PDB file of N, CA and C in Angstrom:
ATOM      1  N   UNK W   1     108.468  77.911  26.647  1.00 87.00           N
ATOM      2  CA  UNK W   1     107.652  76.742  26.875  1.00 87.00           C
ATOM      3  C   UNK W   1     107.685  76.424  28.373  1.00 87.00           C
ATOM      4  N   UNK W   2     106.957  76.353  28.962  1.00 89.00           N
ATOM      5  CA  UNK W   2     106.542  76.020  30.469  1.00 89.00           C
ATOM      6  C   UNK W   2     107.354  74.093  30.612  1.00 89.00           C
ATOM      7  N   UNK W   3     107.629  74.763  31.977  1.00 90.00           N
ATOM      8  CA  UNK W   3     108.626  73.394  32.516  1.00 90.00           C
ATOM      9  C   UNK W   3     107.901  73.133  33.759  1.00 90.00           C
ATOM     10  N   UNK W   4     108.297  71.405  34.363  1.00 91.00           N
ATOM     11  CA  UNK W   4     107.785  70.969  35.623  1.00 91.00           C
ATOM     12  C   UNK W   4     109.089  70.155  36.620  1.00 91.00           C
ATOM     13  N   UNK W   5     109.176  71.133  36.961  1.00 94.00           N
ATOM     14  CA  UNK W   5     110.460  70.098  38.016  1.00 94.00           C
ATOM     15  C   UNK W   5     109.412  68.828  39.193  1.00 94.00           C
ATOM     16  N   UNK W   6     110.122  68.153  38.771  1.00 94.00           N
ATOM     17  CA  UNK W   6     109.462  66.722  39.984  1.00 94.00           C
ATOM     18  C   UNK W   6     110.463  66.370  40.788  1.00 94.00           C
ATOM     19  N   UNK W   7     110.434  66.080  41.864  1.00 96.00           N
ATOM     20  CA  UNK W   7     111.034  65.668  42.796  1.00 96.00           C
ATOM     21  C   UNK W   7     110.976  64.340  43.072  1.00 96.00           C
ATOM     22  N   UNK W   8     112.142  63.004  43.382  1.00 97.00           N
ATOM     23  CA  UNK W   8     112.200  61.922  43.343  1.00 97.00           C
ATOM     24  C   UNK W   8     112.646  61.058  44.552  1.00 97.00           C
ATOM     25  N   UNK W   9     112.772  60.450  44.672  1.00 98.00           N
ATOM     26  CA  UNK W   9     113.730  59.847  45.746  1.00 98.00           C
ATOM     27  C   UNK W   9     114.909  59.489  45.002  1.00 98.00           C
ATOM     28  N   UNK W  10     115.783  59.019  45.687  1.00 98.00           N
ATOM     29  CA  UNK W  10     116.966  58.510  44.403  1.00 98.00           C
ATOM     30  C   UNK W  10     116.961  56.857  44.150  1.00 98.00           C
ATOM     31  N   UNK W  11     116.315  55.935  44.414  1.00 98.00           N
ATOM     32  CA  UNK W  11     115.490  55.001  43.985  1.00 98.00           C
ATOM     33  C   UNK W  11     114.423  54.993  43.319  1.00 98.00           C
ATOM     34  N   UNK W  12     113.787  56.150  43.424  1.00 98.00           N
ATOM     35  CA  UNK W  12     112.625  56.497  42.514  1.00 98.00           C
ATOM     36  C   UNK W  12     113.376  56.777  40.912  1.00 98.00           C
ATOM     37  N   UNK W  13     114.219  57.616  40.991  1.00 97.00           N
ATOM     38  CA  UNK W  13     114.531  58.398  39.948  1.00 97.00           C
ATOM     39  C   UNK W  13     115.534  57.459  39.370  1.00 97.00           C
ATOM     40  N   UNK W  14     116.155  56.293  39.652  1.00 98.00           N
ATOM     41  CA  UNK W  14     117.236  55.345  39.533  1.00 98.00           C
ATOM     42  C   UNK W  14     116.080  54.208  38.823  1.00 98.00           C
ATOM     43  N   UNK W  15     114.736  54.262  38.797  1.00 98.00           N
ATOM     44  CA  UNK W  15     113.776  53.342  38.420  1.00 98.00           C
ATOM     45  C   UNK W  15     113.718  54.205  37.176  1.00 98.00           C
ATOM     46  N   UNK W  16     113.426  55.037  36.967  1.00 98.00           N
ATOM     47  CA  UNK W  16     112.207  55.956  36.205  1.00 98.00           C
ATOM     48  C   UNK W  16     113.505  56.563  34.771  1.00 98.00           C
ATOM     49  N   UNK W  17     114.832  56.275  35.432  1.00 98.00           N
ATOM     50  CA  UNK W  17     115.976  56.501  34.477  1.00 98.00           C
ATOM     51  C   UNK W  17     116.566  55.267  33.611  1.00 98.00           C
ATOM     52  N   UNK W  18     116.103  53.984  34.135  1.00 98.00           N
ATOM     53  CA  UNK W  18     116.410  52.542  33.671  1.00 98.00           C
ATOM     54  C   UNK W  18     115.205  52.859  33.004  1.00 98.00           C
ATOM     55  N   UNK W  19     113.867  52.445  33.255  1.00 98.00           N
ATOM     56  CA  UNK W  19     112.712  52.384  32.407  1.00 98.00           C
ATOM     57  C   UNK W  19     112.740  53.008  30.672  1.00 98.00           C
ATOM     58  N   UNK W  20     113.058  54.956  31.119  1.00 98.00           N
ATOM     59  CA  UNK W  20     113.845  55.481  29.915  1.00 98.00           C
ATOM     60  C   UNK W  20     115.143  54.955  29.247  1.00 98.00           C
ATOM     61  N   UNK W  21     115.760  54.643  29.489  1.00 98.00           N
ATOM     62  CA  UNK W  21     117.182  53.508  28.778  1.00 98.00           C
ATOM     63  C   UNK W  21     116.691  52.221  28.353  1.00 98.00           C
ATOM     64  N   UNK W  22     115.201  52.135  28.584  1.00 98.00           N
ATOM     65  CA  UNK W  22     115.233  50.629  28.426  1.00 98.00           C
ATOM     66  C   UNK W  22     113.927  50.777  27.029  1.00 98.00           C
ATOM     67  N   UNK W  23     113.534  51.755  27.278  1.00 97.00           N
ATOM     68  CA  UNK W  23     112.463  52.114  26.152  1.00 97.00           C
ATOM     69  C   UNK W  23     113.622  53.237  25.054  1.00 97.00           C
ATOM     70  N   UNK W  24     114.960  53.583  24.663  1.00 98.00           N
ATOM     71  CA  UNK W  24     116.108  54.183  24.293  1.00 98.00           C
ATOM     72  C   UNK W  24     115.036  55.491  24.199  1.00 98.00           C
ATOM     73  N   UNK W  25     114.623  56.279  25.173  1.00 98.00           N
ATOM     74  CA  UNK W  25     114.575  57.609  25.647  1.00 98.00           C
ATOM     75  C   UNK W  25     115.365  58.246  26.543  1.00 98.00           C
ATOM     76  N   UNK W  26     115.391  59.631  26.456  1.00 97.00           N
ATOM     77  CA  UNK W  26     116.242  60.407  27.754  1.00 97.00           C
ATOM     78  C   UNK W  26     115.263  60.596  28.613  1.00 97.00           C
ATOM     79  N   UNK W  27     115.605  60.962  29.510  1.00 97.00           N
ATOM     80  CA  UNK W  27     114.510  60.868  31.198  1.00 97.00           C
ATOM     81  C   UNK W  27     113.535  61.947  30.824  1.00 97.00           C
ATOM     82  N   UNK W  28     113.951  62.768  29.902  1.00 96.00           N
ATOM     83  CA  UNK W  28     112.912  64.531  29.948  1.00 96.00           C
ATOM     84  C   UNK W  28     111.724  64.235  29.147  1.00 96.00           C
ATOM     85  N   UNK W  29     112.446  63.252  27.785  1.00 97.00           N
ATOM     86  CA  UNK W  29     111.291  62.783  26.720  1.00 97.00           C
ATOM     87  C   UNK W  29     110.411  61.735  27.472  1.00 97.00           C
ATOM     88  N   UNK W  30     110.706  60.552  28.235  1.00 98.00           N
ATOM     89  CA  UNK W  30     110.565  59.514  28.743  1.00 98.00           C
ATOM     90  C   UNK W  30     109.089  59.766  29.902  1.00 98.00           C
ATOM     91  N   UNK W  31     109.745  61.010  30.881  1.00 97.00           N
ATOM     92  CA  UNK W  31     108.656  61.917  31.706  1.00 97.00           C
ATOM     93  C   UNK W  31     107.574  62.278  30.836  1.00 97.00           C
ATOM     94  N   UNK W  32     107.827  62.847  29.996  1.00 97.00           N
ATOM     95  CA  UNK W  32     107.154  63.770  28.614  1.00 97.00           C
ATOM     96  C   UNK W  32     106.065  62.622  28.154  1.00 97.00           C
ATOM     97  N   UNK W  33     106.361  61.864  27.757  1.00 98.00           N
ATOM     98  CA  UNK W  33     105.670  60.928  26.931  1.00 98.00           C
ATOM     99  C   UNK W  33     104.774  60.026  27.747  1.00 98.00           C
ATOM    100  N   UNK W  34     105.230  59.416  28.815  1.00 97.00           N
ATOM    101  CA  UNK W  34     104.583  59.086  30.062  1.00 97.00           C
ATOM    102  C   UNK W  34     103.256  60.075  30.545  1.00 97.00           C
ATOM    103  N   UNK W  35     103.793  61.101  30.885  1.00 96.00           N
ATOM    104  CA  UNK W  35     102.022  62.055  31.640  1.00 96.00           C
ATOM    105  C   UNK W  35     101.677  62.425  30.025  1.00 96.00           C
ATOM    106  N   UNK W  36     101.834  62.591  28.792  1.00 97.00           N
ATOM    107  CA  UNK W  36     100.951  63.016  28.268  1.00 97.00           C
ATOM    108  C   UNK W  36     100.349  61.607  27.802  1.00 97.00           C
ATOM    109  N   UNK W  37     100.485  60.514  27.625  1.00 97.00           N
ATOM    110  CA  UNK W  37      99.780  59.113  27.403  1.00 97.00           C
ATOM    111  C   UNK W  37      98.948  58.782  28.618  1.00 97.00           C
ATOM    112  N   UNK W  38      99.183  59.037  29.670  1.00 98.00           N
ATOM    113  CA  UNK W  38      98.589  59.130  30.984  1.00 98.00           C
ATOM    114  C   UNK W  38      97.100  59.982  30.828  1.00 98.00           C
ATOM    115  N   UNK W  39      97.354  61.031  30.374  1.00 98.00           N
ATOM    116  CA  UNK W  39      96.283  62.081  30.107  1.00 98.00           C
ATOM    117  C   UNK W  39      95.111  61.622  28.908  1.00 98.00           C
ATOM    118  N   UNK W  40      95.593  60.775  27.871  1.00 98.00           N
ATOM    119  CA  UNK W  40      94.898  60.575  26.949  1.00 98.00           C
ATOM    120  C   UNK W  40      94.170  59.163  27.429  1.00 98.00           C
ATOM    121  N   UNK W  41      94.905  58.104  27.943  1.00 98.00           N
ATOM    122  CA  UNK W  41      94.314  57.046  28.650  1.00 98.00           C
ATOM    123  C   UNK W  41      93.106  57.273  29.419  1.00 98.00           C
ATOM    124  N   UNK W  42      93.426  58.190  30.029  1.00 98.00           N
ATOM    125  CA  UNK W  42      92.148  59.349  31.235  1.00 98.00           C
ATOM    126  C   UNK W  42      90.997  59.367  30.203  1.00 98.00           C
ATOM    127  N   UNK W  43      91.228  60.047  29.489  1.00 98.00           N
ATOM    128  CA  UNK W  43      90.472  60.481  28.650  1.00 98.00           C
ATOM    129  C   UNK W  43      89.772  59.716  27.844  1.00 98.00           C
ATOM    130  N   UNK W  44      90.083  58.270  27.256  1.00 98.00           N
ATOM    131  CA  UNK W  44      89.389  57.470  26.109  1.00 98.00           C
ATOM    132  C   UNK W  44      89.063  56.698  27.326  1.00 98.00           C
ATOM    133  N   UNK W  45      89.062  55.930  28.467  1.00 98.00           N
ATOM    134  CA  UNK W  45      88.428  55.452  29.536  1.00 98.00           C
ATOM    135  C   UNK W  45      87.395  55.904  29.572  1.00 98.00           C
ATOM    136  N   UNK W  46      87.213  57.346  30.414  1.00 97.00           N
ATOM    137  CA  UNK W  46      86.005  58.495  30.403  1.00 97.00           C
ATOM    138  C   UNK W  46      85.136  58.130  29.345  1.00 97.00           C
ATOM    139  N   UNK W  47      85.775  58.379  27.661  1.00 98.00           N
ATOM    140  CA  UNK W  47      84.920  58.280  27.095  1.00 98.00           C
ATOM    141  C   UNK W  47      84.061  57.069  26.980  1.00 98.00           C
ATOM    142  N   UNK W  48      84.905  55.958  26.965  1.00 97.00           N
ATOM    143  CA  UNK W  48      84.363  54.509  26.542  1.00 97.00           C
ATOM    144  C   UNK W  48      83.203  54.457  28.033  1.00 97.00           C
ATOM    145  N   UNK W  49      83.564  54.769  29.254  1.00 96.00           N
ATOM    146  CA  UNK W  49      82.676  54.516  30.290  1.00 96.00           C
ATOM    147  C   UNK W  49      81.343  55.002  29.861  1.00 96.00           C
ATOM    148  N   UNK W  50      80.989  56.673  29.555  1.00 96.00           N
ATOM    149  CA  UNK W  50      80.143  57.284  28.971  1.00 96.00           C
ATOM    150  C   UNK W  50      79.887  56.662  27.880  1.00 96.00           C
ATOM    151  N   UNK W  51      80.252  55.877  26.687  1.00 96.00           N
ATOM    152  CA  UNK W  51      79.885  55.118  25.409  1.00 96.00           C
ATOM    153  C   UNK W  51      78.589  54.199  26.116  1.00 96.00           C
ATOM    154  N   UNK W  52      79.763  53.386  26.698  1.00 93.00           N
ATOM    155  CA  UNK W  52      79.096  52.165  27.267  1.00 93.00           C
ATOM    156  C   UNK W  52      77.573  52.451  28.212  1.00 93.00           C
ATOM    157  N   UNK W  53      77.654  53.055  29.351  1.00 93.00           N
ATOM    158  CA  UNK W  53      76.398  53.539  29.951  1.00 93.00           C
ATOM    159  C   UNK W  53      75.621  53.834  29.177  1.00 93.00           C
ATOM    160  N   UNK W  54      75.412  54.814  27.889  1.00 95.00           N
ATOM    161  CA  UNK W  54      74.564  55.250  26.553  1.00 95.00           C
ATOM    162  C   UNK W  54      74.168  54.388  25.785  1.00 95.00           C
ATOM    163  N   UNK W  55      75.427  52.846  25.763  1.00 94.00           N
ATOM    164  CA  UNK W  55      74.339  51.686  24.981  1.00 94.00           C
ATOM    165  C   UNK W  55      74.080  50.708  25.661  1.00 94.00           C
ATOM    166  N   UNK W  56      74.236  50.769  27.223  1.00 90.00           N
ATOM    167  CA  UNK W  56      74.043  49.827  27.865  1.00 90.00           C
ATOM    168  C   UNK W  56      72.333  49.175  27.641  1.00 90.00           C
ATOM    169  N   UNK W  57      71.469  49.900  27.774  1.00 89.00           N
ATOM    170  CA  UNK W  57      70.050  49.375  27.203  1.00 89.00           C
ATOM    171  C   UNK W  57      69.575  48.469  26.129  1.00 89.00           C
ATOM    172  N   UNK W  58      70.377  49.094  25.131  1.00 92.00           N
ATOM    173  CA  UNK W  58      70.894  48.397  23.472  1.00 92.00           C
ATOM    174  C   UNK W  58      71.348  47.135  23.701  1.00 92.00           C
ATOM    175  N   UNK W  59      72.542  47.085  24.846  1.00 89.00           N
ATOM    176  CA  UNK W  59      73.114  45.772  25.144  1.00 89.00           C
ATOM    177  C   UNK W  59      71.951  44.949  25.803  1.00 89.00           C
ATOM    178  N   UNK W  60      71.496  45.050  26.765  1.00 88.00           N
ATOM    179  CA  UNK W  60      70.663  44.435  27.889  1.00 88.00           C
ATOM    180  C   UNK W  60      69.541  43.472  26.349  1.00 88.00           C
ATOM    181  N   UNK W  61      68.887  44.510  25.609  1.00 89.00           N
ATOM    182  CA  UNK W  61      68.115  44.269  24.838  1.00 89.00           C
ATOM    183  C   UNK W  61      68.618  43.301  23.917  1.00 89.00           C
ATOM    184  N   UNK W  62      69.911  43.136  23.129  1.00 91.00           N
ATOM    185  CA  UNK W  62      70.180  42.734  22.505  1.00 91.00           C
ATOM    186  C   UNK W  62      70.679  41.530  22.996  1.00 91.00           C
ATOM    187  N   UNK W  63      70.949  41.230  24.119  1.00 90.00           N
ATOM    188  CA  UNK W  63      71.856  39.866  24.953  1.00 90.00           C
ATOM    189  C   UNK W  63      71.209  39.878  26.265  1.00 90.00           C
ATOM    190  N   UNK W  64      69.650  39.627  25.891  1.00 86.00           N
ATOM    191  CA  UNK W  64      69.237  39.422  27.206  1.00 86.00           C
ATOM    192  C   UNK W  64      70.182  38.174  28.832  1.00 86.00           C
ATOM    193  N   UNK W  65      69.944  37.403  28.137  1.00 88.00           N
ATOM    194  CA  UNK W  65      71.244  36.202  28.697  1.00 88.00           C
ATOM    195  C   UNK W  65      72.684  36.723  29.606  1.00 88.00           C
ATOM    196  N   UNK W  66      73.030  37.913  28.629  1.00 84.00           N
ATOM    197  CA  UNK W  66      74.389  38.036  29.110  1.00 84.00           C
ATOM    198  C   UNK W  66      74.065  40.037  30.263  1.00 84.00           C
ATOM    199  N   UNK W  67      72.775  40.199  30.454  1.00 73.00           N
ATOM    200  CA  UNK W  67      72.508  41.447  31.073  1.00 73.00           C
ATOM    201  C   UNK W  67      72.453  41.234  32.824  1.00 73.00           C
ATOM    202  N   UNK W  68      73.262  41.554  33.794  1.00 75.00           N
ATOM    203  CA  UNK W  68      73.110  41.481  34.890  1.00 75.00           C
ATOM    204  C   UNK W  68      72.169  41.820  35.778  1.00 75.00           C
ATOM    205  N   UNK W  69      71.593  41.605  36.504  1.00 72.00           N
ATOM    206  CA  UNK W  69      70.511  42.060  37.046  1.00 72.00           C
ATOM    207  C   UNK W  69      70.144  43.930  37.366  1.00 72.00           C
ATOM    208  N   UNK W  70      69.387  44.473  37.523  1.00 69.00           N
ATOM    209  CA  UNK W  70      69.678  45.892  37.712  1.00 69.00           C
ATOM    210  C   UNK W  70      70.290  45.966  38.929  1.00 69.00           C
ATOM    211  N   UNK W  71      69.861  45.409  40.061  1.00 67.00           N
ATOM    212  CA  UNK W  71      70.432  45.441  41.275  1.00 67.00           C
ATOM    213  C   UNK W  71      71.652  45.108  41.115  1.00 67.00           C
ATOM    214  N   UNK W  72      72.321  44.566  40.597  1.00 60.00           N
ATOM    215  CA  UNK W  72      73.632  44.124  40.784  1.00 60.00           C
ATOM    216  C   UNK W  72      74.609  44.665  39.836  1.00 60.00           C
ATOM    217  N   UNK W  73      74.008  45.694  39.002  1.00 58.00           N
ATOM    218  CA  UNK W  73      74.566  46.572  38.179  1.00 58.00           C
ATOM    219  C   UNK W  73      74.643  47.979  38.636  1.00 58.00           C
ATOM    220  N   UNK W  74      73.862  48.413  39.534  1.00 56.00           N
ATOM    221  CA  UNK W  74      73.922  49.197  40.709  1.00 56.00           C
ATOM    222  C   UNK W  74      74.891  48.831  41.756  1.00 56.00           C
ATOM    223  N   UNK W  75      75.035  48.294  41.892  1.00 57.00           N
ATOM    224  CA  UNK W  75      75.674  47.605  43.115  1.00 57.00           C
ATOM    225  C   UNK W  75      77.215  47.375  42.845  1.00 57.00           C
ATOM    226  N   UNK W  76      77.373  47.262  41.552  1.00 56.00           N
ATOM    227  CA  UNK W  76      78.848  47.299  41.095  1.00 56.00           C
ATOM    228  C   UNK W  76      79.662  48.823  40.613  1.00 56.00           C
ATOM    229  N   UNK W  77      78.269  49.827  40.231  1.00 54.00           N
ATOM    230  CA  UNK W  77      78.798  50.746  40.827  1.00 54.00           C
ATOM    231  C   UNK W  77      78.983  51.860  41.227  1.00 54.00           C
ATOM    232  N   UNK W  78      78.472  50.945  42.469  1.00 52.00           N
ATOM    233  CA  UNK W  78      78.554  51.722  43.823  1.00 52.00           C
ATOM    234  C   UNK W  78      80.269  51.783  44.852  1.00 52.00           C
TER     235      UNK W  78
END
């Protein structure tokens, strides 16, 4: 199984070893569980952004009141 050595400061790694003791993980599971929740967060963001842009029209239409101007829906993001 493929491994990743990380490199820390020893305040870094004195943080990141309390955090694991404080959630009762060891630092390897603690790392482990951290970037792969990291990765999936990435990922359902992405998706919901792409959701949202696809019914944004639906919305505008449906809640005229609550639809921002186009310019300023452009403009946010930019």
């Amino acid at each position: 199984m493929p491994s990743l050595n990380i490199t820390y400061t020893d305040d870094e790694l004195e943080a990141v070893r309390a955090q694991a003791a404080a959630e009762g993980k060891s630092l390897k599971q603690y790392v482990h569980d951290l970037s792969v929740r990291e990765q999936q967060r990435t990922a359902f963001v992405s998706f919901a952004r792409s959701w949202s842009e696809g019914h944004q029209a639906e919305f505008d239409e449906a809640f005229p009141d609550e639809a921002p101007p186009p310019a300023s829906r452009g403009a946010a993001a930019a």
